[in-house]
Amino acid sequence: KKVESYFPGGYIQHDDFMHLTSIIEKPVPGTEPSDMINLVYHYFKNPNKLYEKVTAINSEHDDLYEKSLLQLVTEGAKLKVIPYAGHWVPIKNPLDIYRTARYFVEKESHAGIHSKARIHLSAQISGDVIIEEGAKIDANAVIQGPAYIGKNTIIGVGSFVRDSYIGENCVVGYATEIARSYIGNDTWFHHNYIGDSIIGDNVSFGAGCLTGNLRLDEGEIAYGTKKLGLVTGDNIRVGIGTKFMPGTKVGSNCMIGAGLVIAEDIADNSFVKTETSLNIKPNTKEIPKRG
């Protein structure tokens, strides 16, 4: 695929007959040998020859495959380069997952509401929206496209989903807002704000949990963007009232306690809590009666 700016991948060179002559893996920016990058969609009439090369070549870098291809070329193989002009998004950072999901929602030919989805009369749905079989959209919920609601997912009373992808068997509970985010399967929310976030499978947020997605100085957070919320793995439980600072990441299989402010990344398999104590003493103040 032809690119207009630098991409950290393999750059292809070919002859006048579109036969591969070389692949330069991750050249230094500004030294790219061409404007074509390798998407690694390859077909071989005799894959055994490629396998023989891959198992025979040694390299200290992640270029065994590229070296194997060039060895075949050196021995006379003709590897045809086929330009690709369609849509393509590399999955290089978490936001690429969201961008890819959004593209397919916007371009999907069967966009619409499945006949077995249940939509309350007071719900508001606009834009490019796909709602799958078994989904339930409750009273006064608002969905603004592009958006995707997976099978058997519930969008609760008064919830607001915009520009987001939500997987299967999720519950977006009362008064929750999800904006510009990708949500995996089997994930639960209740009275939460999730903005510009990538959330994995089987993640549960207690009531009042929030994701910050904008720094106070409105500076860049990561990946060239000024808006980035929470990025998680799978199988996570979060206690009530916990807040996540912009750009934080939580690994898989974690338990995050209640009432915390998470301002740093949490590794896989972590249990996070804070030590607190209550100062309890007799009450000497009179409590006024009302009315």
mmCIF file of C-alpha atoms in Angstrom:
data_model
loop_
_atom_site.group_PDB
_atom_site.id
_atom_site.type_symbol
_atom_site.label_atom_id
_atom_site.label_comp_id
_atom_site.label_asym_id
_atom_site.label_seq_id
_atom_site.Cartn_x
_atom_site.Cartn_y
_atom_site.Cartn_z
ATOM 1 C CA LYS A 1 0.000 0.000 0.000
ATOM 2 C CA LYS A 2 1.251 3.472 -0.846
ATOM 3 C CA VAL A 3 1.717 5.780 2.127
ATOM 4 C CA GLU A 4 2.096 9.525 2.281
ATOM 5 C CA SER A 5 4.016 9.695 5.568
ATOM 6 C CA TYR A 6 6.457 7.531 7.501
ATOM 7 C CA PHE A 7 5.197 4.191 8.789
ATOM 8 C CA PRO A 8 7.278 1.899 11.050
ATOM 9 C CA GLY A 9 7.056 -1.189 8.875
ATOM 10 C CA GLY A 10 8.604 -2.960 5.902
ATOM 11 C CA TYR A 11 9.140 -0.884 2.755
ATOM 12 C CA ILE A 12 8.901 -2.676 -0.594
ATOM 13 C CA GLN A 13 10.943 -2.152 -3.748
ATOM 14 C CA HIS A 14 10.030 -3.798 -7.055
ATOM 15 C CA ASP A 15 11.111 -3.895 -10.690
ATOM 16 C CA ASP A 16 9.243 -2.623 -13.751
ATOM 17 C CA PHE A 17 7.233 -5.849 -13.829
ATOM 18 C CA MET A 18 6.046 -5.419 -10.217
ATOM 19 C CA HIS A 19 8.254 -8.248 -8.981
ATOM 20 C CA LEU A 20 9.706 -7.900 -5.507
ATOM 21 C CA THR A 21 13.372 -6.903 -5.368
ATOM 22 C CA SER A 22 13.804 -5.976 -1.691
ATOM 23 C CA ILE A 23 12.085 -5.271 1.615
ATOM 24 C CA ILE A 24 13.650 -2.771 4.014
ATOM 25 C CA GLU A 25 12.265 -3.335 7.512
ATOM 26 C CA LYS A 26 11.655 -0.178 9.572
ATOM 27 C CA PRO A 27 14.117 2.195 7.872
ATOM 28 C CA VAL A 28 15.217 5.359 9.638
ATOM 29 C CA PRO A 29 12.610 8.104 8.970
ATOM 30 C CA GLY A 30 13.706 10.061 5.920
ATOM 31 C CA THR A 31 15.566 7.114 4.352
ATOM 32 C CA GLU A 32 12.558 5.162 3.077
ATOM 33 C CA PRO A 33 13.468 3.404 -0.208
ATOM 34 C CA SER A 34 9.945 3.753 -1.617
ATOM 35 C CA ASP A 35 6.415 4.828 -0.752
ATOM 36 C CA MET A 36 5.040 1.255 -0.581
ATOM 37 C CA ILE A 37 4.709 -0.731 2.633
ATOM 38 C CA ASN A 38 4.187 -4.444 3.114
ATOM 39 C CA LEU A 39 0.746 -5.417 4.428
ATOM 40 C CA VAL A 40 1.737 -9.097 4.781
ATOM 41 C CA TYR A 41 -1.137 -10.580 2.821
ATOM 42 C CA HIS A 42 0.855 -13.167 0.875
ATOM 43 C CA TYR A 43 0.005 -16.210 -1.235
ATOM 44 C CA PHE A 44 2.488 -18.922 -2.177
ATOM 45 C CA LYS A 45 1.964 -21.756 -4.665
ATOM 46 C CA ASN A 46 4.638 -23.714 -2.819
ATOM 47 C CA PRO A 47 4.717 -22.641 0.853
ATOM 48 C CA ASN A 48 7.119 -25.479 1.723
ATOM 49 C CA LYS A 49 9.958 -23.574 0.081
ATOM 50 C CA LEU A 50 9.238 -20.555 2.264
ATOM 51 C CA TYR A 51 9.090 -22.752 5.364
ATOM 52 C CA GLU A 52 12.482 -24.227 4.534
ATOM 53 C CA LYS A 53 14.002 -20.745 4.341
ATOM 54 C CA VAL A 54 12.395 -19.478 7.552
ATOM 55 C CA THR A 55 13.656 -22.461 9.546
ATOM 56 C CA ALA A 56 17.172 -22.226 8.078
ATOM 57 C CA ILE A 57 17.878 -18.496 8.461
ATOM 58 C CA ASN A 58 19.080 -16.924 11.710
ATOM 59 C CA SER A 59 18.645 -13.268 12.671
ATOM 60 C CA GLU A 60 18.935 -11.136 15.785
ATOM 61 C CA HIS A 61 16.067 -8.945 14.577
ATOM 62 C CA ASP A 62 12.386 -9.479 13.770
ATOM 63 C CA ASP A 63 13.097 -9.853 10.051
ATOM 64 C CA LEU A 64 13.308 -13.635 9.556
ATOM 65 C CA TYR A 65 10.330 -13.570 7.222
ATOM 66 C CA GLU A 66 11.658 -10.693 5.135
ATOM 67 C CA LYS A 67 15.079 -12.318 4.831
ATOM 68 C CA SER A 68 13.429 -15.564 3.753
ATOM 69 C CA LEU A 69 11.514 -13.790 0.994
ATOM 70 C CA LEU A 70 14.647 -12.077 -0.289
ATOM 71 C CA GLN A 71 16.511 -15.390 -0.251
ATOM 72 C CA LEU A 72 13.802 -16.848 -2.487
ATOM 73 C CA VAL A 73 14.120 -13.842 -4.807
ATOM 74 C CA THR A 74 17.895 -14.309 -4.958
ATOM 75 C CA GLU A 75 17.339 -17.927 -6.018
ATOM 76 C CA GLY A 76 15.066 -16.840 -8.872
ATOM 77 C CA ALA A 77 11.569 -16.832 -7.386
ATOM 78 C CA LYS A 78 9.173 -14.274 -8.851
ATOM 79 C CA LEU A 79 7.134 -12.645 -6.085
ATOM 80 C CA LYS A 80 4.471 -10.377 -7.520
ATOM 81 C CA VAL A 81 3.725 -7.109 -5.721
ATOM 82 C CA ILE A 82 0.019 -6.239 -5.839
ATOM 83 C CA PRO A 83 -0.882 -2.653 -4.852
ATOM 84 C CA TYR A 84 -3.797 -2.294 -2.449
ATOM 85 C CA ALA A 85 -5.892 0.877 -2.620
ATOM 86 C CA GLY A 86 -8.604 0.095 -0.082
ATOM 87 C CA HIS A 87 -9.032 1.211 3.503
ATOM 88 C CA TRP A 88 -6.329 0.079 5.910
ATOM 89 C CA VAL A 89 -5.608 0.853 9.545
ATOM 90 C CA PRO A 90 -2.555 -0.574 11.304
ATOM 91 C CA ILE A 91 -3.211 -1.733 14.860
ATOM 92 C CA LYS A 92 -0.210 -0.015 16.434
ATOM 93 C CA ASN A 93 -1.833 1.544 19.498
ATOM 94 C CA PRO A 94 -5.132 1.153 21.399
ATOM 95 C CA LEU A 95 -6.887 3.989 19.574
ATOM 96 C CA ASP A 96 -6.473 2.116 16.282
ATOM 97 C CA ILE A 97 -8.914 -0.498 17.610
ATOM 98 C CA TYR A 98 -11.576 2.174 18.045
ATOM 99 C CA ARG A 99 -10.845 3.761 14.657
ATOM 100 C CA THR A 100 -11.141 0.420 12.907
ATOM 101 C CA ALA A 101 -14.447 -0.424 14.589
ATOM 102 C CA ARG A 102 -15.815 3.005 13.698
ATOM 103 C CA TYR A 103 -14.866 2.588 10.043
ATOM 104 C CA PHE A 104 -16.763 -0.681 9.714
ATOM 105 C CA VAL A 105 -19.833 0.739 11.444
ATOM 106 C CA GLU A 106 -19.892 3.707 9.066
ATOM 107 C CA LYS A 107 -19.356 1.532 5.986
ATOM 108 C CA GLU A 108 -21.424 -1.514 6.951
ATOM 109 C CA SER A 109 -24.152 -2.182 4.398
ATOM 110 C CA HIS A 110 -26.599 -3.744 6.883
ATOM 111 C CA ALA A 111 -26.580 -0.782 9.272
ATOM 112 C CA GLY A 112 -29.872 -0.680 11.089
ATOM 113 C CA ILE A 113 -31.885 -2.232 13.899
ATOM 114 C CA HIS A 114 -32.374 -5.992 14.037
ATOM 115 C CA SER A 115 -35.996 -7.106 14.007
ATOM 116 C CA LYS A 116 -35.485 -8.911 17.339
ATOM 117 C CA ALA A 117 -33.972 -5.920 19.124
ATOM 118 C CA ARG A 118 -36.236 -4.227 21.688
ATOM 119 C CA ILE A 119 -36.392 -0.435 21.425
ATOM 120 C CA HIS A 120 -38.441 1.666 23.864
ATOM 121 C CA LEU A 121 -40.687 4.226 22.218
ATOM 122 C CA SER A 122 -38.970 7.078 24.072
ATOM 123 C CA ALA A 123 -35.445 6.066 23.015
ATOM 124 C CA GLN A 124 -33.701 8.332 20.505
ATOM 125 C CA ILE A 125 -31.508 6.790 17.802
ATOM 126 C CA SER A 126 -29.811 8.816 15.060
ATOM 127 C CA GLY A 127 -26.974 8.499 12.558
ATOM 128 C CA ASP A 128 -25.252 5.313 11.399
ATOM 129 C CA VAL A 129 -26.235 2.840 14.119
ATOM 130 C CA ILE A 130 -26.173 -0.960 14.135
ATOM 131 C CA ILE A 131 -28.220 -2.685 16.859
ATOM 132 C CA GLU A 132 -27.905 -6.457 16.893
ATOM 133 C CA GLU A 133 -30.341 -9.232 17.757
ATOM 134 C CA GLY A 134 -31.510 -9.398 21.347
ATOM 135 C CA ALA A 135 -30.275 -5.930 22.293
ATOM 136 C CA LYS A 136 -32.541 -3.813 24.497
ATOM 137 C CA ILE A 137 -32.665 -0.006 24.420
ATOM 138 C CA ASP A 138 -34.522 1.293 27.478
ATOM 139 C CA ALA A 139 -36.611 4.404 28.098
ATOM 140 C CA ASN A 140 -35.055 7.787 27.303
ATOM 141 C CA ALA A 141 -31.767 6.245 26.163
ATOM 142 C CA VAL A 142 -29.969 8.172 23.421
ATOM 143 C CA ILE A 143 -27.722 6.597 20.789
ATOM 144 C CA GLN A 144 -25.932 8.853 18.314
ATOM 145 C CA GLY A 145 -24.067 7.262 15.428
ATOM 146 C CA PRO A 146 -21.761 6.058 14.313
ATOM 147 C CA ALA A 147 -22.432 3.431 16.957
ATOM 148 C CA TYR A 148 -22.624 -0.335 17.315
ATOM 149 C CA ILE A 149 -24.655 -2.217 19.951
ATOM 150 C CA GLY A 150 -23.829 -5.936 20.132
ATOM 151 C CA LYS A 151 -26.108 -8.915 20.650
ATOM 152 C CA ASN A 152 -28.057 -9.045 23.932
ATOM 153 C CA THR A 153 -26.563 -5.775 25.181
ATOM 154 C CA ILE A 154 -28.752 -3.508 27.334
ATOM 155 C CA ILE A 155 -28.617 0.276 27.085
ATOM 156 C CA GLY A 156 -30.288 1.359 30.308
ATOM 157 C CA VAL A 157 -32.723 4.117 31.210
ATOM 158 C CA GLY A 158 -31.374 7.600 30.500
ATOM 159 C CA SER A 159 -28.027 6.389 29.145
ATOM 160 C CA PHE A 160 -26.150 8.178 26.367
ATOM 161 C CA VAL A 161 -24.011 6.344 23.800
ATOM 162 C CA ARG A 162 -22.294 8.332 21.073
ATOM 163 C CA ASP A 163 -19.673 7.509 18.509
ATOM 164 C CA SER A 164 -18.892 4.203 20.246
ATOM 165 C CA TYR A 165 -18.692 0.459 19.699
ATOM 166 C CA ILE A 166 -20.200 -1.769 22.424
ATOM 167 C CA GLY A 167 -19.809 -5.554 22.269
ATOM 168 C CA GLU A 168 -22.124 -8.429 23.185
ATOM 169 C CA ASN A 169 -23.837 -9.123 26.517
ATOM 170 C CA CYS A 170 -22.983 -5.720 28.000
ATOM 171 C CA VAL A 171 -25.054 -3.622 30.391
ATOM 172 C CA VAL A 172 -24.816 0.154 30.089
ATOM 173 C CA GLY A 173 -26.722 1.005 33.255
ATOM 174 C CA TYR A 174 -28.737 4.009 34.336
ATOM 175 C CA ALA A 175 -27.391 7.485 33.493
ATOM 176 C CA THR A 176 -24.138 6.209 31.970
ATOM 177 C CA GLU A 177 -22.418 8.097 29.150
ATOM 178 C CA ILE A 178 -20.074 6.350 26.729
ATOM 179 C CA ALA A 179 -18.373 8.596 24.175
ATOM 180 C CA ARG A 180 -15.870 7.800 21.417
ATOM 181 C CA SER A 181 -14.957 4.461 22.968
ATOM 182 C CA TYR A 182 -14.532 0.780 22.160
ATOM 183 C CA ILE A 183 -16.117 -1.607 24.672
ATOM 184 C CA GLY A 184 -15.520 -5.376 24.641
ATOM 185 C CA ASN A 185 -17.985 -8.143 25.481
ATOM 186 C CA ASP A 186 -19.592 -8.911 28.872
ATOM 187 C CA THR A 187 -18.816 -5.480 30.331
ATOM 188 C CA TRP A 188 -21.001 -3.665 32.896
ATOM 189 C CA PHE A 189 -21.514 0.004 33.739
ATOM 190 C CA HIS A 190 -23.687 1.891 36.206
ATOM 191 C CA HIS A 191 -23.808 5.674 36.484
ATOM 192 C CA ASN A 192 -20.392 6.051 34.809
ATOM 193 C CA TYR A 193 -18.675 8.339 32.319
ATOM 194 C CA ILE A 194 -16.425 6.524 29.828
ATOM 195 C CA GLY A 195 -14.766 8.817 27.298
ATOM 196 C CA ASP A 196 -12.158 8.131 24.603
ATOM 197 C CA SER A 197 -11.401 4.758 26.154
ATOM 198 C CA ILE A 198 -10.623 1.194 25.084
ATOM 199 C CA ILE A 199 -12.183 -1.314 27.490
ATOM 200 C CA GLY A 200 -11.622 -5.081 27.283
ATOM 201 C CA ASP A 201 -13.912 -8.062 27.908
ATOM 202 C CA ASN A 202 -15.510 -8.895 31.255
ATOM 203 C CA VAL A 203 -14.880 -5.533 32.919
ATOM 204 C CA SER A 204 -17.233 -4.155 35.583
ATOM 205 C CA PHE A 205 -17.346 -0.567 36.866
ATOM 206 C CA GLY A 206 -18.987 0.279 40.174
ATOM 207 C CA ALA A 207 -21.398 3.210 40.409
ATOM 208 C CA GLY A 208 -19.783 6.623 40.059
ATOM 209 C CA CYS A 209 -16.569 5.489 38.332
ATOM 210 C CA LEU A 210 -15.247 8.071 35.870
ATOM 211 C CA THR A 211 -12.541 8.252 33.231
ATOM 212 C CA GLY A 212 -10.689 11.533 32.736
ATOM 213 C CA ASN A 213 -9.804 12.121 29.092
ATOM 214 C CA LEU A 214 -8.331 15.646 28.952
ATOM 215 C CA ARG A 215 -5.323 17.053 30.778
ATOM 216 C CA LEU A 216 -5.764 20.300 32.707
ATOM 217 C CA ASP A 217 -3.300 22.024 30.363
ATOM 218 C CA GLU A 218 -5.033 20.387 27.356
ATOM 219 C CA GLY A 219 -1.667 19.033 26.213
ATOM 220 C CA GLU A 220 -0.976 15.821 24.315
ATOM 221 C CA ILE A 221 -1.583 12.673 26.362
ATOM 222 C CA ALA A 222 -0.253 9.899 24.099
ATOM 223 C CA TYR A 223 -0.336 8.591 20.518
ATOM 224 C CA GLY A 224 -0.539 12.135 19.153
ATOM 225 C CA THR A 225 -3.909 12.892 20.734
ATOM 226 C CA LYS A 226 -5.114 15.348 23.340
ATOM 227 C CA LYS A 227 -8.062 13.163 24.352
ATOM 228 C CA LEU A 228 -7.472 9.719 25.779
ATOM 229 C CA GLY A 229 -9.251 8.052 28.670
ATOM 230 C CA LEU A 230 -8.690 4.569 30.096
ATOM 231 C CA VAL A 231 -7.166 1.551 28.320
ATOM 232 C CA THR A 232 -7.785 -1.849 29.921
ATOM 233 C CA GLY A 233 -7.171 -5.535 29.410
ATOM 234 C CA ASP A 234 -9.757 -8.213 30.259
ATOM 235 C CA ASN A 235 -11.294 -9.527 33.492
ATOM 236 C CA ILE A 236 -11.282 -6.435 35.711
ATOM 237 C CA ARG A 237 -13.451 -5.272 38.633
ATOM 238 C CA VAL A 238 -13.526 -1.641 39.747
ATOM 239 C CA GLY A 239 -15.083 -0.472 43.025
ATOM 240 C CA ILE A 240 -17.549 2.394 43.355
ATOM 241 C CA GLY A 241 -16.402 5.979 42.946
ATOM 242 C CA THR A 242 -12.959 5.278 41.499
ATOM 243 C CA LYS A 243 -11.563 7.788 39.026
ATOM 244 C CA PHE A 244 -8.979 7.195 36.302
ATOM 245 C CA MET A 245 -6.692 10.005 35.181
ATOM 246 C CA PRO A 246 -6.253 10.601 31.415
ATOM 247 C CA GLY A 247 -4.231 8.002 29.556
ATOM 248 C CA THR A 248 -3.939 5.439 32.353
ATOM 249 C CA LYS A 249 -3.736 1.717 31.535
ATOM 250 C CA VAL A 250 -4.952 -1.246 33.575
ATOM 251 C CA GLY A 251 -3.762 -4.758 32.769
ATOM 252 C CA SER A 252 -5.849 -7.931 32.739
ATOM 253 C CA ASN A 253 -7.076 -9.829 35.815
ATOM 254 C CA CYS A 254 -7.091 -6.847 38.181
ATOM 255 C CA MET A 255 -9.200 -5.774 41.158
ATOM 256 C CA ILE A 256 -9.319 -2.001 41.726
ATOM 257 C CA GLY A 257 -10.719 -0.839 45.058
ATOM 258 C CA ALA A 258 -13.387 1.806 45.723
ATOM 259 C CA GLY A 259 -12.897 5.557 45.993
ATOM 260 C CA LEU A 260 -9.434 5.673 44.429
ATOM 261 C CA VAL A 261 -7.785 8.077 42.016
ATOM 262 C CA ILE A 262 -5.700 6.007 39.600
ATOM 263 C CA ALA A 263 -2.946 8.214 38.190
ATOM 264 C CA GLU A 264 -0.477 5.534 37.084
ATOM 265 C CA ASP A 265 -0.548 2.347 35.029
ATOM 266 C CA ILE A 266 -1.574 -0.895 36.763
ATOM 267 C CA ALA A 267 0.157 -4.133 35.754
ATOM 268 C CA ASP A 268 -1.591 -7.440 35.047
ATOM 269 C CA ASN A 269 -2.821 -9.497 38.005
ATOM 270 C CA SER A 270 -2.840 -6.569 40.461
ATOM 271 C CA PHE A 271 -5.048 -5.948 43.489
ATOM 272 C CA VAL A 272 -5.187 -2.199 44.157
ATOM 273 C CA LYS A 273 -6.468 -0.582 47.340
ATOM 274 C CA THR A 274 -5.578 2.294 49.649
ATOM 275 C CA GLU A 275 -5.088 2.228 53.408
ATOM 276 C CA THR A 276 -7.632 4.485 55.108
ATOM 277 C CA SER A 277 -8.817 5.002 58.675
ATOM 278 C CA LEU A 278 -11.898 6.684 60.123
ATOM 279 C CA ASN A 279 -11.688 9.101 63.037
ATOM 280 C CA ILE A 280 -14.832 8.287 65.043
ATOM 281 C CA LYS A 281 -15.697 10.146 68.255
ATOM 282 C CA PRO A 282 -18.860 11.100 70.146
ATOM 283 C CA ASN A 283 -21.071 13.712 68.538
ATOM 284 C CA THR A 284 -21.410 16.891 70.658
ATOM 285 C CA LYS A 285 -23.307 18.921 68.073
ATOM 286 C CA GLU A 286 -27.064 19.276 68.180
ATOM 287 C CA ILE A 287 -28.729 18.275 64.936
ATOM 288 C CA PRO A 288 -31.447 20.800 64.038
ATOM 289 C CA LYS A 289 -34.890 19.570 63.077
ATOM 290 C CA ARG A 290 -36.457 20.768 59.849
ATOM 291 C CA GLY A 291 -40.053 21.873 59.428
#
